PDB file of C-alpha atoms in Angstrom:
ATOM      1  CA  UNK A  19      -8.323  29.425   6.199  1.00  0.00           C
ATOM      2  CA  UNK A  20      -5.141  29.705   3.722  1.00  0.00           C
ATOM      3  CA  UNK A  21      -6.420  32.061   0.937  1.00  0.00           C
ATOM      4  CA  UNK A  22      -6.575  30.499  -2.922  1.00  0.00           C
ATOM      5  CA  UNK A  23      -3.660  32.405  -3.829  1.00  0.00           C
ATOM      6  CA  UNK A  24      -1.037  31.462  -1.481  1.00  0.00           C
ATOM      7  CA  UNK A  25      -2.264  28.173  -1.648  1.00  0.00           C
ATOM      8  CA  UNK A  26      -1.351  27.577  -5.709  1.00  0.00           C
ATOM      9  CA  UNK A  27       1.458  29.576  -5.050  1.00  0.00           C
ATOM     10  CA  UNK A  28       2.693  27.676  -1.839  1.00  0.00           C
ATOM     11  CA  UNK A  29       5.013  31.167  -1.183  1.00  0.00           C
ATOM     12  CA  UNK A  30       7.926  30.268  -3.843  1.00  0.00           C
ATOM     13  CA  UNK A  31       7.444  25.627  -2.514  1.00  0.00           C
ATOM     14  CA  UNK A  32       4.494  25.176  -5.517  1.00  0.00           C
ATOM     15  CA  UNK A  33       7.388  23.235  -7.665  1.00  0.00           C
ATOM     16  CA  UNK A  34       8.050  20.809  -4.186  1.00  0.00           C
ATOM     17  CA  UNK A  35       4.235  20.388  -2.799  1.00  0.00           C
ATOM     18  CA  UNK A  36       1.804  20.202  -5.738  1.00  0.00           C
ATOM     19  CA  UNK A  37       4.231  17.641  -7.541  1.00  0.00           C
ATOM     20  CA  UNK A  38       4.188  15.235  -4.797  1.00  0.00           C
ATOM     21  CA  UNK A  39      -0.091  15.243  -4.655  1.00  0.00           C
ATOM     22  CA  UNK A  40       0.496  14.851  -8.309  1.00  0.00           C
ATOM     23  CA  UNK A  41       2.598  11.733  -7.606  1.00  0.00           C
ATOM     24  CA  UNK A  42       0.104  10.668  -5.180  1.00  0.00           C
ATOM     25  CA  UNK A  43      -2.952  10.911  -7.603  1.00  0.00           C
ATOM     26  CA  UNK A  44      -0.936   9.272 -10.673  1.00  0.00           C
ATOM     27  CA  UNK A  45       0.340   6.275  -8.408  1.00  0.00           C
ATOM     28  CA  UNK A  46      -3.028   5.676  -6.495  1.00  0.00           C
ATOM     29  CA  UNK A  47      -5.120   6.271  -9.276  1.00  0.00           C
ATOM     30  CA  UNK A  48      -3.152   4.127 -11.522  1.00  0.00           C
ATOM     31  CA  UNK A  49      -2.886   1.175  -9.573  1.00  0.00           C
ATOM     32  CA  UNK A  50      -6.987   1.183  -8.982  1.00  0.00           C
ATOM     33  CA  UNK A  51      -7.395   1.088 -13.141  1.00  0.00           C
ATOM     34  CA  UNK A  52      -4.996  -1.318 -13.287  1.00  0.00           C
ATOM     35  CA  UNK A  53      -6.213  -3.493 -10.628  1.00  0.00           C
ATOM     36  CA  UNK A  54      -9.969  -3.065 -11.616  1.00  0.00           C
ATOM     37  CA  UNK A  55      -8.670  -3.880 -15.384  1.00  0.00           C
ATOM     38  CA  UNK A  56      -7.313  -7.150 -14.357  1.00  0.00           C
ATOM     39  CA  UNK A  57     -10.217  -7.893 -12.528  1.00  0.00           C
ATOM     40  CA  UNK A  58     -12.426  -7.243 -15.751  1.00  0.00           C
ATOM     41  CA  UNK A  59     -10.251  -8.980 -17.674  1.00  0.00           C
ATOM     42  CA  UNK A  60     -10.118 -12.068 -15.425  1.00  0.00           C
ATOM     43  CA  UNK A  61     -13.995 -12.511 -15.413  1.00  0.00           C
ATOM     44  CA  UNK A  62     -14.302 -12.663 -18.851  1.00  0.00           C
ATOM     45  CA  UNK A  63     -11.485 -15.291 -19.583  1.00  0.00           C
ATOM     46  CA  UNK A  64     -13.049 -16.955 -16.600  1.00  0.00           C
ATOM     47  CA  UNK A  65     -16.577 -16.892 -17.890  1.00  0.00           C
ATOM     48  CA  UNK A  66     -15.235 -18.274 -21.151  1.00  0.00           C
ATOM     49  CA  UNK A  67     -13.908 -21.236 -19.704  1.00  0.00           C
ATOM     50  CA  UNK A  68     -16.620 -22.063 -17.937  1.00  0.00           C
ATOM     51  CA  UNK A  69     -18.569 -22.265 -20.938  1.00  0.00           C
ATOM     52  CA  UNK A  70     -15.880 -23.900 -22.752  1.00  0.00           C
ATOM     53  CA  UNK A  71     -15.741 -26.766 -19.791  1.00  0.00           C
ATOM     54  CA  UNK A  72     -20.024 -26.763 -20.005  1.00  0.00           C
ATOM     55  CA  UNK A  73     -19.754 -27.744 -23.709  1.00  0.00           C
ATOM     56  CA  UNK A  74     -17.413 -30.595 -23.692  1.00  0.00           C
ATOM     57  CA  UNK A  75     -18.448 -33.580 -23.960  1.00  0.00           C
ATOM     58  CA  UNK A  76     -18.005 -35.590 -20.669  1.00  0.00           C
TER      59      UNK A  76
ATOM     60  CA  UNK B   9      -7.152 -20.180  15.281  1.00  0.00           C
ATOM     61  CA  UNK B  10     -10.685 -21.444  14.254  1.00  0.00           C
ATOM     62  CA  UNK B  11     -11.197 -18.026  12.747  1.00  0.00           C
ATOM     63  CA  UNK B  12      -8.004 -18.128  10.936  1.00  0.00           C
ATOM     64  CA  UNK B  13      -9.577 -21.503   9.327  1.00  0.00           C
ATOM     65  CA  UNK B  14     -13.153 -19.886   8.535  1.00  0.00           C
ATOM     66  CA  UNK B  15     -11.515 -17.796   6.004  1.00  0.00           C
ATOM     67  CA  UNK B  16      -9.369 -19.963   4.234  1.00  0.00           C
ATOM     68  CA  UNK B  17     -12.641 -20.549   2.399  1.00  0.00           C
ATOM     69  CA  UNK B  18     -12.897 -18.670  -0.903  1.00  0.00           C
ATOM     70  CA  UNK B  19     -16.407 -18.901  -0.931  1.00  0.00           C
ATOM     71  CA  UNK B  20     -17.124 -17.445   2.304  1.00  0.00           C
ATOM     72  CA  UNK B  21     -14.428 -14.800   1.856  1.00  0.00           C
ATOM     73  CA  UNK B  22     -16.061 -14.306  -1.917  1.00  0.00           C
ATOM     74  CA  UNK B  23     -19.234 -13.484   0.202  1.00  0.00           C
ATOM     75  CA  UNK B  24     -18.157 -11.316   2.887  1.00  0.00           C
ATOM     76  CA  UNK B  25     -15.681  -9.326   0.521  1.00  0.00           C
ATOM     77  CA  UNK B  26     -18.890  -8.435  -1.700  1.00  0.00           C
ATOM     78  CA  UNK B  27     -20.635  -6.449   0.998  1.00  0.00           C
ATOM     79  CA  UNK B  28     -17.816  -4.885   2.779  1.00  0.00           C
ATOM     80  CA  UNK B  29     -15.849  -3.471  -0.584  1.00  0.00           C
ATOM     81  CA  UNK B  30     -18.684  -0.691  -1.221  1.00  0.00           C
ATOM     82  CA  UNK B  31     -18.325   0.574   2.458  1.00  0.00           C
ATOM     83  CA  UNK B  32     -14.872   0.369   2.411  1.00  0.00           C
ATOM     84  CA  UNK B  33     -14.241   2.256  -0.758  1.00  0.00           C
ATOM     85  CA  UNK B  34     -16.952   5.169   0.877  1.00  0.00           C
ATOM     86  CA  UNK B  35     -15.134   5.486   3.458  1.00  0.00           C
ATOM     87  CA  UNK B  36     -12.024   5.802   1.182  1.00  0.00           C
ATOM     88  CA  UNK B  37     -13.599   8.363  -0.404  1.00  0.00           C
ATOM     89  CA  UNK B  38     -14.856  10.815   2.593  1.00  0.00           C
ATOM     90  CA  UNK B  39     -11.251  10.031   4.134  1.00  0.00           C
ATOM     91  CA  UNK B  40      -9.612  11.836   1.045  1.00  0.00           C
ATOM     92  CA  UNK B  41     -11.626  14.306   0.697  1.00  0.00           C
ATOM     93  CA  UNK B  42     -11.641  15.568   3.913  1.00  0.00           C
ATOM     94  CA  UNK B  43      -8.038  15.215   4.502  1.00  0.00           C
ATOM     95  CA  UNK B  44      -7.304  16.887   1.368  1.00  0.00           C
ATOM     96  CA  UNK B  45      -9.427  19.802   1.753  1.00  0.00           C
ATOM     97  CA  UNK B  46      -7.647  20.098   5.500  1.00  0.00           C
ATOM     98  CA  UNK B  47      -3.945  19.479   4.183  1.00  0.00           C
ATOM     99  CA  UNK B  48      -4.189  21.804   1.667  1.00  0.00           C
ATOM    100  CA  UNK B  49      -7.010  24.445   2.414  1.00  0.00           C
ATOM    101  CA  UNK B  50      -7.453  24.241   6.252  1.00  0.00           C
ATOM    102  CA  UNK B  51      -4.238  23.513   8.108  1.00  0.00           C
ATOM    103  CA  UNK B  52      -1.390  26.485   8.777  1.00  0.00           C
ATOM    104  CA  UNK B  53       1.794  27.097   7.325  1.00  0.00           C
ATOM    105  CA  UNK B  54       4.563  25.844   9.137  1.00  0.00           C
ATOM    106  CA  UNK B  55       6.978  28.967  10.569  1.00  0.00           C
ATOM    107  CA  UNK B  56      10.155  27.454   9.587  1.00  0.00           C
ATOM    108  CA  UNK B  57       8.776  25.131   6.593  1.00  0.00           C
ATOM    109  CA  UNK B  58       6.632  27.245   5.464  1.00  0.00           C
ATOM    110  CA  UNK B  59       4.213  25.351   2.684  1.00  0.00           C
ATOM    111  CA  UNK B  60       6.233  22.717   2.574  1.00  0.00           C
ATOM    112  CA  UNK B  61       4.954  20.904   5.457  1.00  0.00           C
ATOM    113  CA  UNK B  62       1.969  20.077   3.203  1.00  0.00           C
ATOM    114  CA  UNK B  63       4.270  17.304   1.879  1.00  0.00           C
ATOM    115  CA  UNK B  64       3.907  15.810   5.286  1.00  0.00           C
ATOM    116  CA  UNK B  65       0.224  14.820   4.707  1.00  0.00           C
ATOM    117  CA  UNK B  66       1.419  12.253   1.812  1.00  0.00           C
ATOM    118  CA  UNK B  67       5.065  11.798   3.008  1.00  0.00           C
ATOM    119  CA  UNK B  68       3.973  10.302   6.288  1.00  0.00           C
ATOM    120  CA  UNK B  69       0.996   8.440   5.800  1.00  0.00           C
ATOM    121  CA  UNK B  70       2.711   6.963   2.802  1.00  0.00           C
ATOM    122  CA  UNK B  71       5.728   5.817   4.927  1.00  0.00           C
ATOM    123  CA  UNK B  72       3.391   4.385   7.609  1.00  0.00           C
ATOM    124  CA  UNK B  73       1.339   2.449   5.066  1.00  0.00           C
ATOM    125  CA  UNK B  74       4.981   1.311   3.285  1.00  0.00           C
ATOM    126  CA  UNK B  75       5.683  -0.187   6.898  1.00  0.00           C
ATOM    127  CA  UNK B  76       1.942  -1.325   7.328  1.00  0.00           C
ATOM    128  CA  UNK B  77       1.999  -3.212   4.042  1.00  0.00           C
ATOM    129  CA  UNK B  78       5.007  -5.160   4.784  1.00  0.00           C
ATOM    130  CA  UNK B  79       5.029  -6.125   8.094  1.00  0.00           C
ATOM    131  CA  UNK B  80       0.775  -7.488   6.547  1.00  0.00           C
ATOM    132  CA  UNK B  81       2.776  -9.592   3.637  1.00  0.00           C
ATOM    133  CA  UNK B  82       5.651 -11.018   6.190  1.00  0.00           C
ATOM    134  CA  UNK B  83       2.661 -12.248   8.753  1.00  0.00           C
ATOM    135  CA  UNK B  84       0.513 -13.382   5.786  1.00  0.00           C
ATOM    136  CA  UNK B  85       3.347 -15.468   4.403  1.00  0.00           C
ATOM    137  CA  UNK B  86       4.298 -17.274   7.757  1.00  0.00           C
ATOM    138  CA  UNK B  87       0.553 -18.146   8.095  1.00  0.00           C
ATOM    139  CA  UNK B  88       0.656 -19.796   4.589  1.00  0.00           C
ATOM    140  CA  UNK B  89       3.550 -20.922   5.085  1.00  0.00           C
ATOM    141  CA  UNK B  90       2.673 -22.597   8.426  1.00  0.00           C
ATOM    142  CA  UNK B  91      -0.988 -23.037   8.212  1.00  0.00           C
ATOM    143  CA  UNK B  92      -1.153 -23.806   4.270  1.00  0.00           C
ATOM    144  CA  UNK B  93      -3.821 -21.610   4.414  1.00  0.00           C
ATOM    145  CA  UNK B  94      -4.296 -20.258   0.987  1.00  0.00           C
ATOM    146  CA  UNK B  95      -6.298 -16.994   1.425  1.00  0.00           C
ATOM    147  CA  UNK B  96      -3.250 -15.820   3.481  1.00  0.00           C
ATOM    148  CA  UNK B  97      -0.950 -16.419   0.383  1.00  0.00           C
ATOM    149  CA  UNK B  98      -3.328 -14.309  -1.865  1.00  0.00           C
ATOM    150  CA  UNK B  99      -3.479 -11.779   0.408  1.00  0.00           C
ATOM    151  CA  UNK B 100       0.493 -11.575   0.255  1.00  0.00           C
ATOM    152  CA  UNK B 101       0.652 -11.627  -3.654  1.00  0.00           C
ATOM    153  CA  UNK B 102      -2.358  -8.533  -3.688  1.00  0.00           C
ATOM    154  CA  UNK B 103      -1.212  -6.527  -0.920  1.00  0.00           C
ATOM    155  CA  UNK B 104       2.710  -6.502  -2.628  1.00  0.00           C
ATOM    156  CA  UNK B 105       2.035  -4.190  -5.741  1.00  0.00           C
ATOM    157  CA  UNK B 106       0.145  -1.811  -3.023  1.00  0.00           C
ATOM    158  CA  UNK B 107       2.888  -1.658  -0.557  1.00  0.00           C
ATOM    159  CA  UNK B 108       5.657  -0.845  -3.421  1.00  0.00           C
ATOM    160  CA  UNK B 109       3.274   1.880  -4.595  1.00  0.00           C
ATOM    161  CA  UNK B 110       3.508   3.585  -1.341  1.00  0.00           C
ATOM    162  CA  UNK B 111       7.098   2.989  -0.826  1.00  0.00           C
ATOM    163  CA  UNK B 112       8.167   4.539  -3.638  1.00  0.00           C
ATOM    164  CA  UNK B 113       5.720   7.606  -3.120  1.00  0.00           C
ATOM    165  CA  UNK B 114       7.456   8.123   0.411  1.00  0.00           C
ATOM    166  CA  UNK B 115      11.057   7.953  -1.087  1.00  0.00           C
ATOM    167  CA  UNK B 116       9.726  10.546  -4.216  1.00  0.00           C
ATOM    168  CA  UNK B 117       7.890  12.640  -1.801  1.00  0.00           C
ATOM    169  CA  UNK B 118      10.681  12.571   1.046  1.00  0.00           C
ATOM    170  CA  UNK B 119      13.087  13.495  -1.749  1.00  0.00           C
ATOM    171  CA  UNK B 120      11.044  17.019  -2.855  1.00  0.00           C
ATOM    172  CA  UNK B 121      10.901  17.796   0.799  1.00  0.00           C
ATOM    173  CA  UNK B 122      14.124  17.218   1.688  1.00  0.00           C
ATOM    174  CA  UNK B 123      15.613  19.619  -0.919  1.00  0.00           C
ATOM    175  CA  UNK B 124      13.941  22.829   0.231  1.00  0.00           C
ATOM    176  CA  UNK B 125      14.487  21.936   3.901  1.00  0.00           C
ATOM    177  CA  UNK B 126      18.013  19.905   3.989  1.00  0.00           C
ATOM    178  CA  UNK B 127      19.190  21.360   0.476  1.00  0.00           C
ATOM    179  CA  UNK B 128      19.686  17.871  -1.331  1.00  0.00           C
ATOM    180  CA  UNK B 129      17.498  15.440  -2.819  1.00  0.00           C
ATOM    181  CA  UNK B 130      19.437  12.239  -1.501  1.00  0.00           C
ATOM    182  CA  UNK B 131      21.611  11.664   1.543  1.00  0.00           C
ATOM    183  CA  UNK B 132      22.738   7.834   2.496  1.00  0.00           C
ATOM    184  CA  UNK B 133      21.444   8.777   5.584  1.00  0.00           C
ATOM    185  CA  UNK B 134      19.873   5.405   8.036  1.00  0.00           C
ATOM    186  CA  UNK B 135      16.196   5.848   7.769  1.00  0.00           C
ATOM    187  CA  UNK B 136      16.318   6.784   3.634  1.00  0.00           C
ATOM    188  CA  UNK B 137      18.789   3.915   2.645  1.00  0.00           C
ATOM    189  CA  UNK B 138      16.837   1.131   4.814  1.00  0.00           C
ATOM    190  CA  UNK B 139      12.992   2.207   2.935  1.00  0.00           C
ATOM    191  CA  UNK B 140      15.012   2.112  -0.324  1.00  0.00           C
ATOM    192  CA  UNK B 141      16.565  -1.511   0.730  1.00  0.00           C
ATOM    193  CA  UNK B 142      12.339  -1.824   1.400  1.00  0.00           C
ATOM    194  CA  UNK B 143      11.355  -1.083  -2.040  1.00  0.00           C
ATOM    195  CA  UNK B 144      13.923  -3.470  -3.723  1.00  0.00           C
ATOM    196  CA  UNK B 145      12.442  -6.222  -1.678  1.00  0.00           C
ATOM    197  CA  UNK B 146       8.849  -5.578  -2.733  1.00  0.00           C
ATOM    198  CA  UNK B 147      10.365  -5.485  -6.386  1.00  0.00           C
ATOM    199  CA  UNK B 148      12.253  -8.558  -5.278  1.00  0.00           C
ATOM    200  CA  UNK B 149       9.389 -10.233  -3.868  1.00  0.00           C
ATOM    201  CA  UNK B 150       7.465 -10.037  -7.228  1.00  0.00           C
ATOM    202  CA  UNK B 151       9.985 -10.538  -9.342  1.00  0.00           C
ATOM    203  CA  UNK B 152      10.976 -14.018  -7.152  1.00  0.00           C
ATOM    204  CA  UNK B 153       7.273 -14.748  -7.392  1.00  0.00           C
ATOM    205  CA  UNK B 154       7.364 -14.828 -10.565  1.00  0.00           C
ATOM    206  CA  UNK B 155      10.357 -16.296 -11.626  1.00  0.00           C
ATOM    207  CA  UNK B 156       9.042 -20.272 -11.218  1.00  0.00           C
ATOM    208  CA  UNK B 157       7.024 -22.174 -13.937  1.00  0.00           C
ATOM    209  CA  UNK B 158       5.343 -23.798 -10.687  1.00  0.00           C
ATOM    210  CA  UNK B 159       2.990 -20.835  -8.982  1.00  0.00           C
ATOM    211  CA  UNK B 160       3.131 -23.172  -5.368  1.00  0.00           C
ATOM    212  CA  UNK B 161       6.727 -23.436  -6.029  1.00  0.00           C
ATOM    213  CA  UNK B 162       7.297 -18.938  -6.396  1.00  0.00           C
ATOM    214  CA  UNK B 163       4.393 -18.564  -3.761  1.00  0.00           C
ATOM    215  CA  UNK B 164       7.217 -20.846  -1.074  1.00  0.00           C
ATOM    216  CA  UNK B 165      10.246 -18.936  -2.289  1.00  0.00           C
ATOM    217  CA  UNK B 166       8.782 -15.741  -2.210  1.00  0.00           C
ATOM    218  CA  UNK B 167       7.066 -16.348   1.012  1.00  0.00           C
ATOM    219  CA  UNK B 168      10.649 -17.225   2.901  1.00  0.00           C
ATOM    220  CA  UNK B 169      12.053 -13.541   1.402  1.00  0.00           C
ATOM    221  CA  UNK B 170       9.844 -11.757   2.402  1.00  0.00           C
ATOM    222  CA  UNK B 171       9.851 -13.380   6.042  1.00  0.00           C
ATOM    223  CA  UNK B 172      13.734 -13.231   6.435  1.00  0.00           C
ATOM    224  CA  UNK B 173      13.235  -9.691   4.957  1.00  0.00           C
ATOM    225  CA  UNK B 174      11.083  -8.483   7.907  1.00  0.00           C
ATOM    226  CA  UNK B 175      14.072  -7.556  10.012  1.00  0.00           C
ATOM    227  CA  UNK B 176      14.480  -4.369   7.875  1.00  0.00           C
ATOM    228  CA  UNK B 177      11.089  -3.292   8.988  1.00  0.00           C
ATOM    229  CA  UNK B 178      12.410  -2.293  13.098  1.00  0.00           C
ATOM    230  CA  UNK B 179      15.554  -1.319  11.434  1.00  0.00           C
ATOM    231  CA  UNK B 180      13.364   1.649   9.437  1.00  0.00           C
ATOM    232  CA  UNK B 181      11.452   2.098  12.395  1.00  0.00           C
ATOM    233  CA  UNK B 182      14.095   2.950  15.201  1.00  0.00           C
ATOM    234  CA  UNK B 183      16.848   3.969  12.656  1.00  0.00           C
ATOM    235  CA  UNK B 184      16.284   7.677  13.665  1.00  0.00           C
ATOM    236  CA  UNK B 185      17.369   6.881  17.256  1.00  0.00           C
ATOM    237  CA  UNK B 186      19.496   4.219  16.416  1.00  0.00           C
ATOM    238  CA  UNK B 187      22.043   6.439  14.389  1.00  0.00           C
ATOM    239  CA  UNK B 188      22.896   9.757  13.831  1.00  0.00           C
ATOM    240  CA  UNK B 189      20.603  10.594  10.951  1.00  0.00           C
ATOM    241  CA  UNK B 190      19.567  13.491   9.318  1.00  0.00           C
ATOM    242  CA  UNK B 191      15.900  12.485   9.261  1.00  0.00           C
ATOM    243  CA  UNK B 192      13.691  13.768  12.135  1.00  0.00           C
ATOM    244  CA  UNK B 193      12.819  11.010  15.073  1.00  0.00           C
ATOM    245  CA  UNK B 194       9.493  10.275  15.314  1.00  0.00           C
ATOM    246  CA  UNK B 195       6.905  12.834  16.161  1.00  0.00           C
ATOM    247  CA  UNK B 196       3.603  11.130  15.904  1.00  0.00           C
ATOM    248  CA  UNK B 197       4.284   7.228  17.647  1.00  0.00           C
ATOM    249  CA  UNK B 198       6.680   8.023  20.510  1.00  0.00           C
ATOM    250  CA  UNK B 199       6.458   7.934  24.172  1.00  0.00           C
ATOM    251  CA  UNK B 200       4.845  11.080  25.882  1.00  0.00           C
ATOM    252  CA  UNK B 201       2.172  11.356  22.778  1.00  0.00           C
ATOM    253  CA  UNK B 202       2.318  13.122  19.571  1.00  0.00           C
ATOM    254  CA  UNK B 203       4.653  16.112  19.393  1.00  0.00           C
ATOM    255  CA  UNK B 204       2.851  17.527  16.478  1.00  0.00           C
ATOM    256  CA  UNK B 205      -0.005  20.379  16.771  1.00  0.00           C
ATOM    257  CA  UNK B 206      -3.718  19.182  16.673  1.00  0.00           C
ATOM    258  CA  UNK B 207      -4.100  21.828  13.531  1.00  0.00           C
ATOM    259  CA  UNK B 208      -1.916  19.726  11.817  1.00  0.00           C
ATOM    260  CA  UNK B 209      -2.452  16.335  13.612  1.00  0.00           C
ATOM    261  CA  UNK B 210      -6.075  16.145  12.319  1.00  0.00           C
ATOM    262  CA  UNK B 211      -5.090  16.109   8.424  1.00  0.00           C
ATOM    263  CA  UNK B 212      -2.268  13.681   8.646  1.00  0.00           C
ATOM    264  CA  UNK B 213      -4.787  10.988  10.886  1.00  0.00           C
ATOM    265  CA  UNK B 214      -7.083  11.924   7.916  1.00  0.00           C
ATOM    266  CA  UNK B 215      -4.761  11.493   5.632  1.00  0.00           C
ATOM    267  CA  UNK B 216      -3.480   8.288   7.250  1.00  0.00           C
ATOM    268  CA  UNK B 217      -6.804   6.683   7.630  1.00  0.00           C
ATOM    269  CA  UNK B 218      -7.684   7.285   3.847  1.00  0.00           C
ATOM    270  CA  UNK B 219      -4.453   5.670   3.017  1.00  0.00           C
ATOM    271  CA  UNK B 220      -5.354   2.767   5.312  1.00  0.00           C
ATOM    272  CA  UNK B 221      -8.668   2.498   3.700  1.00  0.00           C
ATOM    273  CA  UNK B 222      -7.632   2.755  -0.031  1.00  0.00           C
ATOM    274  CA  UNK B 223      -5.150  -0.368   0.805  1.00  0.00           C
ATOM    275  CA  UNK B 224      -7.665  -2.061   2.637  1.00  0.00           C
ATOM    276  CA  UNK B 225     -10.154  -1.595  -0.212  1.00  0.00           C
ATOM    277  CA  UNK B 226      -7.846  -2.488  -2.956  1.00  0.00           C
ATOM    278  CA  UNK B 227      -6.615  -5.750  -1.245  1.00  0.00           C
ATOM    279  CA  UNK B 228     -10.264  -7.080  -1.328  1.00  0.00           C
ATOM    280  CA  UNK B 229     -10.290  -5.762  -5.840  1.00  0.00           C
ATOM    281  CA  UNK B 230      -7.042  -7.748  -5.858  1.00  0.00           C
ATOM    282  CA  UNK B 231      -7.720 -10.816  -3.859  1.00  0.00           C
ATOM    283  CA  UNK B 232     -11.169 -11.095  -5.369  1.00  0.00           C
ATOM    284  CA  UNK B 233      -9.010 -10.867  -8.874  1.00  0.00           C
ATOM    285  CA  UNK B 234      -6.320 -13.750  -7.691  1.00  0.00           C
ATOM    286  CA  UNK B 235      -8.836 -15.911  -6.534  1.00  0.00           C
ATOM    287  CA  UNK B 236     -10.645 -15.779  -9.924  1.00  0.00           C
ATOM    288  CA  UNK B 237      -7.176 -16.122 -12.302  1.00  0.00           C
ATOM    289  CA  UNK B 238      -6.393 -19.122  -9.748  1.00  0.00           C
ATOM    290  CA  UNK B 239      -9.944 -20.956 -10.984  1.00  0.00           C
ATOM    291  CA  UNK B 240      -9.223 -19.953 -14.476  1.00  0.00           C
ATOM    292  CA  UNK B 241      -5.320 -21.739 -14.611  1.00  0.00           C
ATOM    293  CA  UNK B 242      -7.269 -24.557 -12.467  1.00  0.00           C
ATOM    294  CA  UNK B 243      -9.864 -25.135 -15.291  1.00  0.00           C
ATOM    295  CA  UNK B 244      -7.110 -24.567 -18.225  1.00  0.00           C
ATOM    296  CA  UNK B 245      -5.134 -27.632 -16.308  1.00  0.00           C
ATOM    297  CA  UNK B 246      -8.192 -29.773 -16.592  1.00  0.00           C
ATOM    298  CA  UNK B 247      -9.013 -28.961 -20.165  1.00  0.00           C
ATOM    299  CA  UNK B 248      -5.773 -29.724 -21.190  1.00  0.00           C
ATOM    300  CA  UNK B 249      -6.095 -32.869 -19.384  1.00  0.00           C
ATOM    301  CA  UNK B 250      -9.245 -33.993 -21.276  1.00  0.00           C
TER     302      UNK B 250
END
């Protein structure tokens, strides 16, 4: 088990390692919100037309 | 084949995506957390890399899933193309954001390794200038997708790219041992078994698998979303009709 220390420190590589996790979180993350956002966004423009198509007149 | 056709339903897909998402975003979930806590608490230091071989548990799987991703659009988009079958189109269109996420994290990541270990942050070396040509045709993909007033008429276009495309895929793939590069051969997928220690094979499968997951997971968000804005435009059409 790497003790807490060496591990922030990553022995003099910190500025290489913890900025690619970093990526990793920002990129993954990001695209989930966004994804998940356009689904949100979808439903409700999708509900609305539904309705929209209920209430004209045939 | 028959099961190709069952799921060119959207209802039935609808139905079945609904009850596996939850498990598949679980398993997401313990897959990252795991590998995480092994890459970065419970795996050694490399003797010659030293800490920098943590970069390997996102570098890799990334890569992998960057290959994955593609070569799932390229089949996807001869299916649609051949079959018509519509689910396999949306499944192109969803899973093309994904793979250009994980593209460019491999050529970021592969950059911040590669100047404490090679001394440079670029080298037009085989294996790095074919994922780069990689990532322009994901761009190129959505951007051609895009580009027509007529969605059936991007959907084709984009569809035959990203087919002819596929040839860069085995030209990533056996680059290393085709030419002289400065990236290592494979160490994981190569004949004789994985070259790598089990101390730090275990995080990278992790790794890998919760990478496989998350796309697999997302795919089903994305698909679910496509299918829904392709209803919407269909009812628009008819309203303006009326």
């Amino acid at each position: 088990m790497t003790d807490t220390y060496s591990i922030l420190s990553m022995t003099e590589h910190a500025g290489y390692v913890w900025p690619c996790y970093a990526l990793a979180a920002v990129l993954l993350i990001g695209l989930v919100v966004s994804s998940l956002n356009g689904l949100r966004k979808t439903r409700i423009e999708l509900e609305q037309a539904e309705k929209n198509i209920v209430r004209t007149p045939q | 084949m028959k099961m190709l056709h069952q799921f060119a339903n959207p209802t039935r897909f609808l139905r079945l995506s609904t009850r596996v998402e939850p498990w598949a975003l679980v398993v997401t979930v313990v897959c990252f957390a795991l590998g995480l806590y092994y890459a970065l608490f419970s795996s050694p230091v490399d003797y010659q890399q030293g800490h920098t071989v943590r970069i390997m548990y996102i570098h890799v799987p990334a890569a992998w899933m960057a290959l994955f991703c593609y070569t799932a659009m390229a089949v996807s988009a001869a299916v649609a193309l051949i079959w018509k079958h519509a689910l396999a189109d949306v499944a192109a269109k969803s899973t093309a954001p994904i793979g250009a996420v994980f593209t460019l994290l491999a050529l970021v990541t592969g950059s911040l390794w590669g100047k404490p270990m090679w001394g440079t942050w670029w080298v037009w070396d085989a294996r790095l200038t074919s994922m780069l040509v990689l990532f322009f045709l994901y761009l190129g993909y959505m951007a051609l997708r895009d580009a027509f007033d007529d969605p059936a008429r991007g959907a084709r276009a984009s569809s035959i790219l990203v087919i002819v495309g596929f040839v860069n895929v085995p030209i990533i793939k056996f680059s290393v041992d085709w030419w002289n590069t400065l990236h290592q051969p494979s160490s994981v997928f190569r004949m004789g078994g994985p070259k790598i220690h089990p101390d730090m094979l275990v995080p990278l499968l992790l790794m890998a698998a919760a990478f496989q997951f998350y796309y697999f997971w997302l795919l089903l968000v994305r698909m679910r979303r496509e299918l829904m804005a392709q209803r919407l435009r269909a009812l628009r059409h008819r309203q303006a009709e009326h």
